[in-house]
Short mmCIF file of C-alpha atoms in Angstrom, two decimals:
data_model
loop_
_atom_site.label_atom_id
_atom_site.label_comp_id
_atom_site.label_asym_id
_atom_site.label_seq_id
_atom_site.Cartn_x
_atom_site.Cartn_y
_atom_site.Cartn_z
CA MET A 29 -2.83 84.16 36.35
CA GLU A 30 -1.19 81.94 33.71
CA GLN A 31 1.10 80.46 36.36
CA GLN A 32 -1.88 79.53 38.51
CA SER A 33 -3.64 77.81 35.59
CA GLN A 34 -0.45 75.80 34.88
CA GLN A 35 -0.45 74.73 38.52
CA GLN A 36 -4.04 73.54 38.25
CA GLN A 37 -3.29 71.55 35.07
CA ARG A 38 -0.58 69.50 36.78
CA GLN A 39 -1.63 66.44 38.73
CA TYR A 40 0.00 65.69 42.07
CA ALA A 41 1.61 62.28 42.34
CA ASN A 42 -0.10 59.97 44.79
CA VAL A 43 1.60 58.40 47.80
CA LEU A 44 1.85 54.90 46.32
CA THR A 45 3.59 56.15 43.17
CA ARG A 46 5.99 58.17 45.29
CA PHE A 47 6.84 55.18 47.47
CA GLY A 48 7.27 53.09 44.32
CA ALA A 49 9.91 55.56 43.11
CA ILE A 50 11.72 55.32 46.45
CA LEU A 51 11.63 51.52 46.19
CA ILE A 52 13.08 51.59 42.66
CA ASP A 53 15.83 54.00 43.75
CA SER A 54 16.63 51.67 46.66
CA LEU A 55 16.75 48.61 44.39
CA LEU A 56 19.21 50.43 42.12
CA LEU A 57 21.65 50.40 45.05
CA LEU A 58 21.46 46.60 45.33
CA PRO A 59 24.49 45.95 43.08
CA PHE A 60 26.59 47.96 45.53
CA TYR A 61 25.31 46.04 48.56
CA ILE A 62 25.87 42.53 47.16
CA PRO A 63 29.69 42.79 47.33
CA ILE A 64 29.39 44.07 50.90
CA LEU A 65 27.42 40.95 51.86
CA LEU A 66 29.74 38.63 49.94
CA THR A 67 32.93 39.97 51.53
CA GLY A 68 32.02 38.14 54.72
CA GLY A 69 32.92 34.88 52.92
CA LEU A 70 36.41 36.11 51.99
CA GLU A 71 37.91 35.72 55.45
CA GLU A 72 41.32 34.23 56.20
CA GLY A 73 41.82 32.94 59.74
CA GLY A 74 38.85 34.78 61.24
CA GLU A 75 39.87 38.21 59.95
CA PRO A 76 38.83 39.81 56.66
CA SER A 77 41.40 39.61 53.90
CA ASN A 78 42.76 42.73 52.24
CA VAL A 79 40.71 41.91 49.13
CA ALA A 80 37.54 41.70 51.24
CA LEU A 81 38.28 45.07 52.85
CA ILE A 82 38.93 46.68 49.48
CA PHE A 83 35.63 45.31 48.07
CA PHE A 84 33.82 46.41 51.21
CA PHE A 85 35.06 50.01 51.10
CA LEU A 86 34.74 50.35 47.31
CA SER A 87 31.15 49.13 47.53
CA ILE A 88 30.31 51.63 50.27
CA ILE A 89 31.94 54.48 48.34
CA GLY A 90 30.15 53.40 45.13
CA ALA A 91 26.78 53.29 46.91
CA LEU A 92 27.34 56.75 48.41
CA VAL A 93 28.46 58.30 45.12
CA PHE A 94 25.61 56.75 43.15
CA GLY A 95 23.04 57.65 45.83
CA ILE A 96 24.18 61.27 45.99
CA TRP A 97 24.27 61.55 42.20
CA ASN A 98 20.80 60.00 41.76
CA THR A 99 18.84 61.66 44.57
CA ILE A 100 20.59 65.01 44.95
CA VAL A 101 22.50 65.97 41.79
CA ARG A 102 20.27 64.36 39.14
CA MET A 103 17.01 65.14 40.92
CA GLY A 104 18.15 68.68 41.70
CA LYS A 105 18.99 69.39 38.07
CA THR A 106 16.17 67.51 36.30
CA GLY A 107 13.49 67.01 38.97
CA GLN A 108 13.78 63.24 38.65
CA SER A 109 15.83 60.47 40.19
CA LEU A 110 15.96 57.31 38.08
CA GLY A 111 13.05 55.80 40.04
CA ARG A 112 10.96 58.93 39.58
CA LYS A 113 11.77 59.01 35.87
CA PHE A 114 10.67 55.37 35.50
CA LEU A 115 7.30 56.21 37.12
CA SER A 116 6.94 59.56 35.28
CA ILE A 117 6.90 61.82 38.32
CA ALA A 118 9.08 64.83 39.12
CA VAL A 119 9.95 66.98 42.12
CA LEU A 120 9.42 70.57 40.99
CA THR A 121 8.89 74.08 42.28
CA PHE A 122 5.51 75.78 42.07
CA ASP A 123 6.36 77.13 38.61
CA GLY A 124 7.44 73.71 37.27
CA GLN A 125 11.22 74.07 37.56
CA PRO A 126 13.63 71.55 39.15
CA ILE A 127 14.41 72.39 42.78
CA GLY A 128 18.18 72.65 42.32
CA ILE A 129 20.96 70.76 44.04
CA GLY A 130 20.65 72.78 47.26
CA GLY A 131 16.90 72.20 47.46
CA ALA A 132 17.36 68.49 46.73
CA PHE A 133 20.04 68.25 49.43
CA LEU A 134 17.76 69.91 52.00
CA ARG A 135 14.80 67.72 50.98
CA GLU A 136 16.68 64.41 50.87
CA THR A 137 18.79 64.79 54.03
CA ILE A 138 17.37 67.03 56.73
CA GLY A 139 13.81 66.98 55.38
CA ARG A 140 13.51 63.19 55.12
CA TRP A 141 15.01 62.78 58.57
CA ILE A 142 12.42 65.15 60.03
CA SER A 143 9.59 63.49 58.06
CA GLY A 144 10.47 60.13 59.60
CA LEU A 145 11.36 61.36 63.07
CA VAL A 146 8.05 60.64 64.81
CA CYS A 147 6.39 57.49 63.46
CA TYR A 148 6.88 58.69 59.86
CA ILE A 149 4.06 61.20 60.31
CA GLY A 150 5.79 63.58 57.89
CA TYR A 151 5.48 60.99 55.12
CA LEU A 152 1.86 60.25 56.01
CA ASN A 153 1.07 63.98 55.82
CA ALA A 154 0.60 63.54 52.05
CA LEU A 155 -2.53 61.47 52.73
CA TRP A 156 -4.44 64.51 54.06
CA ASP A 157 -2.56 67.43 52.54
CA LYS A 158 -4.43 69.18 49.70
CA ASP A 159 -1.23 69.26 47.59
CA ASN A 160 -0.13 65.71 48.55
CA GLN A 161 2.98 67.22 50.16
CA MET A 162 5.08 65.43 52.73
CA TRP A 163 6.99 67.48 55.29
CA HIS A 164 10.27 67.26 53.34
CA ASP A 165 8.43 68.67 50.29
CA LYS A 166 7.20 71.60 52.36
CA MET A 167 10.72 72.24 53.71
CA ALA A 168 12.15 72.40 50.18
CA ASN A 169 9.12 74.32 48.88
CA CYS A 170 8.40 71.74 46.16
CA TYR A 171 5.65 69.52 44.81
CA VAL A 172 5.69 66.07 43.22
CA TYR A 173 3.81 65.96 39.93
CA TYR A 174 3.06 63.42 37.24
CA VAL A 175 4.97 64.46 34.12
CA GLU A 176 5.28 63.36 30.53
CA GLU A 177 7.40 60.30 29.97
CA ASN A 178 10.26 62.22 28.29
CA PHE A 179 10.40 65.00 30.91
CA SER A 180 14.14 64.88 31.68
#
């Protein structure tokens, strides 16, 4: 019974706040994309120089590593990516625990792909779902709640 009362005390994050967190997480990748765009200007004789190729591949690897760390490892362990932390929301299980790295991987890869597969209907599901869950939340058996500022 105590677990159910804790569930009722938590407030589900609304769709706009959730999309704001996704936007912030996307903007955090911008420093990795700028070198990719700039390497086009480092061409010698119509072909990319070795320096341009090195910048290009290092930027892609950096974006992948940072993205995986932020949205799978960090969120799996703490419930919050950096964007979610900034907006004071967290992805948690029913009992208020982080979903783990495996749950975050399922949610952020397969789940998000399925949510967006048909006209993003899986994302829009939160507009009429009683728990504000999107399909990828349901797949990972998690909820997105507002949390205290110093949660993680």
